Tab-separated table of C-alpha atoms in Angstrom:
chain	number	residue	atom	x	y	z
C	2	MET	CA	-162.242	-93.483	195.579
C	3	PHE	CA	-164.153	-93.537	192.353
C	4	LEU	CA	-160.879	-93.054	190.333
C	5	SER	CA	-159.270	-95.974	192.342
C	6	LYS	CA	-162.457	-98.287	191.602
C	7	THR	CA	-162.126	-97.085	188.031
C	8	LEU	CA	-158.631	-97.713	187.487
C	9	THR	CA	-158.925	-101.068	189.325
C	10	SER	CA	-161.699	-102.232	187.147
C	11	LEU	CA	-159.687	-101.618	184.044
C	12	GLY	CA	-156.890	-104.092	185.259
C	13	GLN	CA	-159.252	-106.569	186.720
C	14	TRP	CA	-162.093	-106.920	184.380
C	15	PRO	CA	-160.469	-106.603	181.028
C	16	HIS	CA	-163.573	-107.938	179.442
C	17	LEU	CA	-165.524	-104.818	180.011
C	18	LEU	CA	-163.245	-102.880	177.361
C	19	PRO	CA	-163.258	-105.575	174.752
C	20	ARG	CA	-161.812	-103.187	172.073
C	21	ILE	CA	-158.556	-102.799	173.990
C	22	SER	CA	-155.850	-105.072	172.827
C	23	LEU	CA	-154.234	-107.902	174.946
C	24	MET	CA	-150.855	-105.781	175.017
C	25	ASP	CA	-152.632	-102.637	176.287
C	26	ARG	CA	-154.487	-104.622	179.009
C	27	TYR	CA	-151.341	-106.236	180.136
C	28	VAL	CA	-149.494	-103.017	180.306
C	29	ALA	CA	-152.319	-101.147	182.314
C	30	ARG	CA	-152.278	-104.079	184.746
C	31	GLN	CA	-148.566	-103.088	185.316
C	32	LEU	CA	-149.347	-99.366	185.789
C	33	ILE	CA	-152.404	-99.445	187.931
C	34	PRO	CA	-151.053	-100.992	191.316
C	35	PRO	CA	-147.864	-98.828	191.594
C	36	PHE	CA	-150.014	-95.745	190.741
C	37	LEU	CA	-152.536	-96.361	193.474
C	38	PHE	CA	-149.642	-97.384	195.648
C	39	SER	CA	-147.699	-94.114	194.887
C	40	VAL	CA	-150.874	-92.038	195.290
C	41	GLY	CA	-151.276	-93.152	198.901
C	42	VAL	CA	-147.598	-92.897	199.959
C	43	VAL	CA	-146.741	-89.655	198.408
C	44	ALA	CA	-150.093	-87.897	199.761
C	45	SER	CA	-149.570	-89.137	203.047
C	46	LEU	CA	-145.997	-88.198	203.183
C	47	GLY	CA	-146.815	-84.784	201.827
C	48	LEU	CA	-149.585	-84.217	204.357
C	49	ALA	CA	-147.374	-85.375	207.150
C	50	ILE	CA	-144.382	-83.213	206.355
C	51	GLY	CA	-146.228	-80.303	205.075
C	52	ASN	CA	-148.902	-79.939	207.988
C	53	LEU	CA	-148.387	-82.019	210.784
C	54	SER	CA	-145.446	-80.281	212.323
C	55	ASP	CA	-146.960	-77.003	211.772
C	56	LEU	CA	-150.238	-77.927	213.362
C	57	GLY	CA	-148.380	-79.306	216.314
C	58	ASN	CA	-146.740	-76.088	216.909
C	59	LYS	CA	-149.898	-74.057	216.691
C	60	ILE	CA	-151.607	-76.541	219.209
C	61	VAL	CA	-148.769	-75.952	221.671
C	62	GLU	CA	-147.607	-72.498	221.079
C	63	LYS	CA	-151.227	-70.698	219.921
C	64	ASN	CA	-153.560	-72.929	221.666
C	65	LEU	CA	-155.258	-74.178	218.708
C	66	PRO	CA	-158.021	-76.860	219.741
C	67	VAL	CA	-157.183	-80.369	218.791
C	68	ALA	CA	-160.326	-80.576	216.997
C	69	LYS	CA	-159.781	-77.767	214.904
C	70	ALA	CA	-156.241	-78.791	213.970
C	71	ALA	CA	-157.776	-82.275	212.911
C	72	GLU	CA	-160.119	-80.525	210.702
C	73	VAL	CA	-157.700	-78.372	209.181
C	74	LEU	CA	-155.672	-81.530	208.570
C	75	LEU	CA	-158.565	-83.361	206.713
C	76	LEU	CA	-159.065	-80.190	204.697
C	77	LYS	CA	-155.567	-80.558	203.383
C	78	VAL	CA	-156.095	-83.839	202.273
C	79	PRO	CA	-157.468	-82.842	198.843
C	80	GLU	CA	-154.490	-80.347	197.897
C	81	PHE	CA	-152.000	-83.272	198.708
C	82	LEU	CA	-153.914	-85.801	196.785
C	83	ALA	CA	-153.936	-83.415	193.844
C	84	TYR	CA	-150.035	-82.905	194.244
C	85	SER	CA	-149.674	-86.703	194.455
C	86	LEU	CA	-151.273	-87.721	191.127
C	87	PRO	CA	-148.337	-86.233	188.771
C	88	VAL	CA	-145.854	-87.879	191.111
C	89	ALA	CA	-147.640	-91.240	191.091
C	90	VAL	CA	-147.863	-91.089	187.342
C	91	MET	CA	-144.483	-90.762	186.959
C	92	LEU	CA	-143.412	-93.471	189.646
C	93	ALA	CA	-146.027	-95.850	188.064
C	94	THR	CA	-144.649	-95.483	184.305
C	95	MET	CA	-141.045	-95.541	185.615
C	96	MET	CA	-141.389	-98.659	187.689
C	97	ALA	CA	-144.005	-100.383	185.393
C	98	PHE	CA	-141.836	-100.031	182.223
C	99	GLY	CA	-138.649	-100.671	184.224
C	100	ARG	CA	-139.819	-104.113	184.983
C	101	LEU	CA	-140.773	-104.943	181.597
C	102	SER	CA	-137.402	-103.742	180.316
C	103	GLY	CA	-135.589	-105.740	183.052
C	104	ASP	CA	-137.272	-108.636	182.304
C	105	SER	CA	-136.647	-108.211	178.603
C	106	GLU	CA	-140.494	-108.031	177.614
C	107	ILE	CA	-139.973	-104.816	175.789
C	108	ILE	CA	-137.593	-106.309	173.496
C	109	ALA	CA	-140.016	-109.285	172.979
C	110	ILE	CA	-142.861	-106.833	172.292
C	111	ARG	CA	-140.860	-104.577	169.907
C	112	SER	CA	-139.374	-107.826	168.005
C	113	CYS	CA	-143.153	-108.118	167.018
C	114	GLY	CA	-143.077	-104.743	165.190
C	115	VAL	CA	-144.575	-102.629	168.066
C	116	SER	CA	-143.002	-99.302	168.275
C	117	LEU	CA	-142.113	-97.767	171.605
C	118	TYR	CA	-144.532	-94.939	170.986
C	119	ARG	CA	-147.374	-97.529	170.552
C	120	LEU	CA	-146.307	-99.475	173.730
C	121	ILE	CA	-146.642	-96.402	176.090
C	122	LEU	CA	-150.059	-95.708	174.727
C	123	PRO	CA	-151.797	-97.263	177.802
C	124	ALA	CA	-149.582	-94.817	180.098
C	125	VAL	CA	-150.636	-91.708	178.042
C	126	VAL	CA	-154.161	-92.828	178.202
C	127	LEU	CA	-153.784	-93.279	182.105
C	128	SER	CA	-152.266	-89.788	182.331
C	129	LEU	CA	-155.142	-88.090	180.540
C	130	LEU	CA	-157.406	-89.773	182.756
C	131	VAL	CA	-155.292	-88.611	185.695
C	132	THR	CA	-155.330	-84.983	184.453
C	133	GLY	CA	-159.041	-84.773	184.200
C	134	TRP	CA	-159.120	-85.872	187.810
C	135	ALA	CA	-156.193	-83.526	188.741
C	136	PHE	CA	-158.289	-80.707	187.200
C	137	VAL	CA	-161.481	-81.771	189.121
C	138	LEU	CA	-159.647	-81.755	192.277
C	139	SER	CA	-157.425	-78.373	191.784
C	140	GLU	CA	-160.393	-76.407	190.676
C	141	TRP	CA	-163.590	-77.582	192.386
C	142	VAL	CA	-162.329	-79.223	195.853
C	143	VAL	CA	-158.914	-77.821	196.738
C	144	PRO	CA	-159.990	-74.052	196.522
C	145	VAL	CA	-162.876	-74.868	198.846
C	146	ALA	CA	-160.916	-76.993	201.264
C	147	ASN	CA	-158.149	-74.545	201.624
C	148	TYR	CA	-160.196	-71.624	201.896
C	149	ARG	CA	-162.106	-73.420	204.714
C	150	ALA	CA	-158.867	-74.317	206.419
C	151	THR	CA	-157.506	-70.914	206.419
C	152	SER	CA	-160.926	-69.682	207.939
C	153	ILE	CA	-160.399	-72.064	210.774
C	154	LEU	CA	-157.073	-70.784	211.532
C	155	ILE	CA	-158.001	-67.261	211.466
C	156	GLU	CA	-161.096	-67.504	213.463
C	157	SER	CA	-159.281	-69.890	216.103
C	158	ILE	CA	-155.792	-68.304	216.663
C	159	ASP	CA	-156.497	-65.138	214.679
C	160	GLU	CA	-153.699	-66.026	212.474
C	161	GLU	CA	-152.477	-63.437	209.746
C	162	HIS	CA	-153.123	-64.266	206.078
C	163	PRO	CA	-151.435	-62.154	203.564
C	164	PHE	CA	-154.113	-62.191	200.941
C	165	TRP	CA	-157.138	-62.040	203.206
C	166	GLN	CA	-158.669	-58.545	203.411
C	167	ASN	CA	-159.981	-58.739	206.810
C	168	ARG	CA	-158.094	-55.811	208.339
C	169	ASP	CA	-156.648	-52.579	207.055
C	170	VAL	CA	-158.618	-52.573	203.729
C	171	PHE	CA	-157.647	-49.897	201.255
C	172	TYR	CA	-159.726	-49.466	198.180
C	173	PRO	CA	-159.135	-46.440	195.746
C	174	GLU	CA	-161.456	-45.545	192.991
C	175	PHE	CA	-160.092	-43.744	189.905
C	176	GLU	CA	-161.678	-41.997	186.982
C	177	GLU	CA	-160.266	-41.415	183.655
C	178	ILE	CA	-159.703	-37.677	182.822
C	179	LYS	CA	-158.658	-35.961	179.360
C	180	LEU	CA	-155.495	-33.929	179.397
C	181	GLU	CA	-154.796	-30.720	177.400
C	182	ASN	CA	-152.435	-32.613	175.012
C	183	GLY	CA	-155.290	-35.054	174.335
C	184	GLN	CA	-153.925	-38.068	176.230
C	185	THR	CA	-155.867	-39.665	179.173
C	186	ALA	CA	-154.739	-40.073	182.765
C	187	ARG	CA	-156.332	-41.567	185.898
C	188	ARG	CA	-157.232	-39.431	188.886
C	189	LEU	CA	-158.092	-40.596	192.368
C	190	LYS	CA	-162.056	-40.088	192.965
C	191	SER	CA	-162.436	-41.680	196.129
C	192	LEU	CA	-160.530	-43.662	198.917
C	193	VAL	CA	-162.133	-46.305	201.420
C	194	TYR	CA	-160.365	-47.342	204.242
C	195	ALA	CA	-161.712	-49.770	206.920
C	196	GLU	CA	-160.026	-51.203	209.947
C	197	LYS	CA	-161.801	-54.608	210.039
C	198	PHE	CA	-163.866	-56.487	207.665
C	199	ASP	CA	-165.951	-59.713	208.668
C	200	GLY	CA	-166.968	-60.852	205.346
C	201	LYS	CA	-170.345	-58.941	205.491
C	202	GLU	CA	-169.440	-55.518	207.160
C	203	MET	CA	-166.703	-53.031	207.277
C	204	GLN	CA	-165.865	-51.381	210.682
C	205	ASN	CA	-164.255	-48.261	211.605
C	206	LEU	CA	-164.334	-46.670	208.363
C	207	THR	CA	-162.953	-43.523	206.623
C	208	VAL	CA	-163.799	-42.379	203.159
C	209	LEU	CA	-162.446	-39.625	201.111
C	210	GLN	CA	-164.083	-38.029	198.097
C	211	TRP	CA	-162.654	-35.905	195.513
C	212	THR	CA	-164.516	-33.745	193.045
C	213	GLU	CA	-161.979	-32.827	190.165
C	214	ASN	CA	-158.696	-31.979	192.226
C	215	HIS	CA	-160.487	-30.976	195.374
C	216	LEU	CA	-160.964	-33.049	198.378
C	217	LYS	CA	-164.697	-32.530	198.738
C	218	HIS	CA	-165.856	-34.967	201.669
C	219	ILE	CA	-164.540	-36.809	204.618
C	220	VAL	CA	-166.674	-39.681	205.996
C	221	LEU	CA	-166.167	-41.224	209.246
C	222	SER	CA	-168.465	-44.235	209.934
C	223	ASP	CA	-168.593	-47.091	212.659
C	224	ASN	CA	-169.689	-49.605	210.132
C	225	ALA	CA	-170.912	-50.162	206.713
C	226	THR	CA	-172.475	-52.682	204.456
C	227	TRP	CA	-173.370	-53.372	201.065
C	228	ASN	CA	-177.177	-53.060	200.272
C	229	ASN	CA	-177.910	-55.499	197.319
C	230	ASP	CA	-181.336	-54.519	197.259
C	231	ASN	CA	-180.595	-50.788	196.829
C	232	LYS	CA	-177.548	-51.304	195.167
C	233	GLY	CA	-175.755	-48.948	197.399
C	234	TRP	CA	-173.734	-48.519	200.672
C	235	ASP	CA	-175.313	-48.284	203.930
C	236	PHE	CA	-173.157	-46.363	206.312
C	237	PHE	CA	-174.044	-46.416	210.225
C	238	HIS	CA	-173.179	-43.981	213.111
C	239	GLY	CA	-170.904	-41.646	211.596
C	240	THR	CA	-170.230	-38.012	210.272
C	241	VAL	CA	-169.666	-36.270	206.954
C	242	TYR	CA	-167.418	-33.470	206.909
C	243	ARG	CA	-167.698	-31.126	203.999
C	244	LEU	CA	-164.697	-29.140	202.661
C	245	THR	CA	-164.568	-25.915	200.500
C	246	GLU	CA	-163.026	-25.865	197.144
C	247	THR	CA	-159.784	-24.578	199.060
C	248	GLU	CA	-160.125	-27.723	201.355
C	249	ASP	CA	-161.124	-25.626	204.372
C	250	TYR	CA	-163.431	-27.152	206.859
C	251	GLN	CA	-167.034	-26.230	205.956
C	252	GLU	CA	-169.576	-28.195	208.223
C	253	ALA	CA	-169.997	-31.474	209.822
C	254	ILE	CA	-173.129	-33.549	209.580
C	255	PRO	CA	-173.770	-36.527	211.925
C	256	PHE	CA	-175.907	-39.330	210.777
C	257	THR	CA	-177.424	-42.737	211.981
C	258	ASN	CA	-177.902	-44.177	208.748
C	259	LYS	CA	-176.657	-42.919	205.532
C	260	GLN	CA	-176.266	-44.071	201.737
C	261	ILE	CA	-173.306	-43.104	200.037
C	262	ALA	CA	-172.513	-43.314	196.418
C	263	LEU	CA	-169.401	-45.803	196.044
C	264	PRO	CA	-168.752	-48.672	193.907
C	265	LYS	CA	-169.790	-52.260	194.876
C	266	SER	CA	-166.160	-53.257	193.715
C	267	ALA	CA	-164.852	-51.996	197.119
C	268	PHE	CA	-167.030	-54.603	199.010
C	269	ASP	CA	-166.041	-57.297	196.263
C	270	PHE	CA	-162.535	-56.523	196.770
C	271	ALA	CA	-162.502	-57.067	200.379
C	272	ARG	CA	-164.802	-59.974	200.149
C	273	GLN	CA	-162.851	-61.989	197.580
C	274	GLY	CA	-159.410	-61.305	198.606
C	275	ARG	CA	-157.930	-64.616	199.592
C	276	ASP	CA	-154.725	-66.763	198.138
C	277	PRO	CA	-154.976	-67.824	194.341
C	278	TYR	CA	-154.995	-71.243	195.434
C	279	GLU	CA	-158.122	-70.746	197.563
C	280	MET	CA	-159.913	-69.348	194.237
C	281	THR	CA	-161.405	-71.454	191.228
C	282	ILE	CA	-160.135	-70.090	187.983
C	283	ALA	CA	-163.456	-68.244	187.404
C	284	GLU	CA	-163.208	-66.459	190.849
C	285	ALA	CA	-159.390	-65.712	190.208
C	286	GLN	CA	-160.492	-64.096	187.032
C	287	ASP	CA	-163.215	-61.921	188.697
C	288	TYR	CA	-160.809	-60.687	191.211
C	289	ILE	CA	-158.164	-59.635	188.509
C	290	LYS	CA	-161.109	-57.543	186.951
C	291	ILE	CA	-161.426	-55.687	190.343
C	292	LEU	CA	-157.596	-55.180	190.579
C	293	LYS	CA	-157.745	-53.552	187.170
C	294	LEU	CA	-160.292	-51.168	188.494
C	295	ILE	CA	-157.643	-50.400	191.195
C	296	GLY	CA	-154.496	-50.604	188.816
C	297	ASP	CA	-152.359	-52.626	191.055
C	298	GLU	CA	-150.197	-53.767	188.128
C	299	LYS	CA	-148.015	-55.971	190.373
C	300	LYS	CA	-150.946	-57.863	191.928
C	301	ILE	CA	-152.629	-58.099	188.721
C	302	GLN	CA	-149.565	-59.899	187.129
C	303	PHE	CA	-148.990	-62.111	190.113
C	304	PHE	CA	-152.835	-63.415	189.854
C	305	GLN	CA	-152.743	-63.801	186.245
C	306	VAL	CA	-149.551	-66.071	186.429
C	307	ARG	CA	-150.997	-68.092	189.555
C	308	THR	CA	-154.154	-68.374	187.531
C	309	GLU	CA	-152.381	-69.970	184.374
C	310	GLN	CA	-150.505	-72.071	186.578
C	311	LYS	CA	-153.481	-73.549	188.026
C	312	LEU	CA	-154.609	-74.249	184.605
C	313	ALA	CA	-151.427	-75.665	183.573
C	314	PHE	CA	-150.690	-77.908	186.567
C	315	PRO	CA	-152.969	-80.899	185.686
C	316	PHE	CA	-151.078	-81.402	182.360
C	317	VAL	CA	-147.993	-82.189	184.203
C	318	CYS	CA	-149.317	-85.689	184.332
C	319	ILE	CA	-149.097	-86.105	180.762
C	320	VAL	CA	-145.526	-84.766	180.950
C	321	PHE	CA	-144.567	-86.926	183.787
C	322	ALA	CA	-146.098	-89.937	181.975
C	323	VAL	CA	-144.083	-89.561	178.771
C	324	VAL	CA	-140.874	-88.902	180.805
C	325	GLY	CA	-141.225	-91.700	183.069
C	326	SER	CA	-142.162	-94.136	180.086
C	327	ALA	CA	-139.279	-93.180	178.382
C	328	ILE	CA	-136.807	-93.598	181.359
C	329	GLY	CA	-138.455	-96.805	182.346
C	330	ALA	CA	-138.221	-98.254	179.019
C	331	ARG	CA	-134.256	-98.144	178.948
C	332	PRO	CA	-132.829	-101.435	178.604
C	333	GLN	CA	-131.644	-101.506	182.391
C	334	ARG	CA	-133.803	-102.773	185.157
C	335	ILE	CA	-134.911	-99.792	187.593
C	336	SER	CA	-135.581	-100.678	191.071
C	337	ARG	CA	-138.091	-99.267	193.402
C	338	ALA	CA	-135.631	-97.136	195.233
C	339	THR	CA	-133.639	-95.934	191.862
C	340	GLY	CA	-137.414	-95.051	190.430
C	341	PHE	CA	-138.097	-92.974	193.394
C	342	GLY	CA	-134.713	-91.297	193.442
C	343	LEU	CA	-135.130	-90.398	189.829
C	344	THR	CA	-138.429	-89.051	190.338
C	345	ILE	CA	-137.203	-86.838	192.926
C	346	VAL	CA	-134.625	-85.354	190.628
C	347	ILE	CA	-136.903	-84.885	187.909
C	348	ILE	CA	-139.741	-83.179	190.046
C	349	PHE	CA	-137.105	-81.080	191.624
C	350	ALA	CA	-135.833	-79.848	188.172
C	351	TYR	CA	-139.367	-79.514	186.858
C	352	TYR	CA	-140.181	-77.235	189.816
C	353	ILE	CA	-137.219	-75.198	189.798
C	354	LEU	CA	-137.797	-74.391	186.040
C	355	GLY	CA	-141.428	-73.680	187.120
C	356	PHE	CA	-140.241	-71.333	190.039
C	357	PHE	CA	-137.774	-69.405	187.446
C	358	SER	CA	-140.537	-69.143	184.733
C	359	GLY	CA	-143.288	-68.010	187.169
C	360	SER	CA	-140.810	-65.478	188.737
C	361	LEU	CA	-140.392	-63.940	185.075
C	362	GLY	CA	-143.968	-63.971	184.472
C	363	ILE	CA	-144.808	-62.179	187.976
C	364	VAL	CA	-142.127	-59.442	187.052
C	365	GLY	CA	-143.571	-59.042	183.604
C	366	LEU	CA	-140.587	-60.164	181.448
C	367	ILE	CA	-142.811	-62.993	179.710
C	368	SER	CA	-146.413	-63.262	179.510
C	369	PRO	CA	-148.362	-65.208	182.502
C	370	THR	CA	-149.409	-67.980	179.818
C	371	LEU	CA	-145.634	-68.726	178.844
C	372	ALA	CA	-144.805	-68.297	182.390
C	373	ALA	CA	-147.234	-71.085	183.438
C	374	TRP	CA	-146.934	-73.568	180.314
C	375	LEU	CA	-142.946	-73.265	179.834
C	376	PRO	CA	-142.218	-76.041	182.340
C	377	ASN	CA	-144.737	-78.304	180.720
C	378	PHE	CA	-143.303	-77.642	177.086
C	379	VAL	CA	-139.747	-78.190	177.974
C	380	GLY	CA	-140.689	-81.198	180.027
C	381	LEU	CA	-142.772	-82.691	177.063
C	382	GLY	CA	-140.032	-81.891	174.691
C	383	VAL	CA	-137.340	-83.761	176.789
C	384	GLY	CA	-139.787	-86.851	177.114
C	385	ILE	CA	-140.335	-86.866	173.303
C	386	TRP	CA	-136.613	-86.654	172.348
C	387	LEU	CA	-135.905	-89.425	175.091
C	388	LEU	CA	-138.516	-91.726	173.516
C	389	TYR	CA	-137.261	-90.905	169.985
C	390	GLU	CA	-133.508	-91.896	171.090
C	391	PHE	CA	-134.686	-95.094	172.696
C	392	ASN	CA	-137.140	-96.027	170.053
C	393	GLN	CA	-134.155	-95.549	167.304
C	394	GLY	CA	-131.936	-98.076	169.510
């Protein structure tokens, strides 16, 4: 809402910005209405196509309460609003400059000595402003909303979620050892398994602990939780089985409450496990640190690529502004239908490139940073090349 009012004020009250030239204010007035219209249409279509049918099936087939479905739908609005911003920028620039080109206004402006680069400056400024809002949405609003929406589905219909560590939690702890040849290797020090995790407490646990290469203890416990005051694990109602160096049974010691030395990262791993798009960048980086303790290279690579993509995504607005302005400024008039069709083609090509570069990053063929930013670099390069060609004409 604040973004809409800000953009509208730029078009309706140009006296508030006295240093902006008449040409810039005029171009801004052409950009803002189609941008706001496109945001509403694209976000609504995305929300309807992406969620309504799925939620309807959950209501009918899995007895999801209608009130909960409506809450999930509302929580998904920020995500689709964030996705709509780059698309809206492209549609707005394509339509605005297409109209100016079709009415020969671009020719008239350029005959006064104004280059095409200077003409599209308001579109670039708009894209920078929208980039900031896209970053705010995708970093501080979308993760919280998506996390809450997933929580509702898990709590209401027990829906499985591939990233949530709420069942069958495995956490291995390793230690570094020196080999006889002077090299280092990782050795398993402990293994924690919990049947369930509710966000605060692990239930039905099995813990294996090794001393050097020998299995020393097996702990079975009904439940356990992290005690932040004592900086340790509190286990309840269980038994500790001690083994000899030959791993034969030695004794069983039942307990009602016992503290066991295990790292807090086991608790953090279970508590923080969620989809990358349900995390802020800082949370994802913290989770990657935990994954590095485990040594899960495949998952580390996946989260590194997704985290970089979250950072790169808002800058798509700039790329689409340049490409949309270049295509719209051609000497042929672009209708609304044609502009929408071109936008779909360009966005499809962009996301196909993003899919392939992301896949290359996940399998480790290219760095996570390059995997995330390559589509932006290619798209910006194409947009600048198109501007150069049309400016020379």
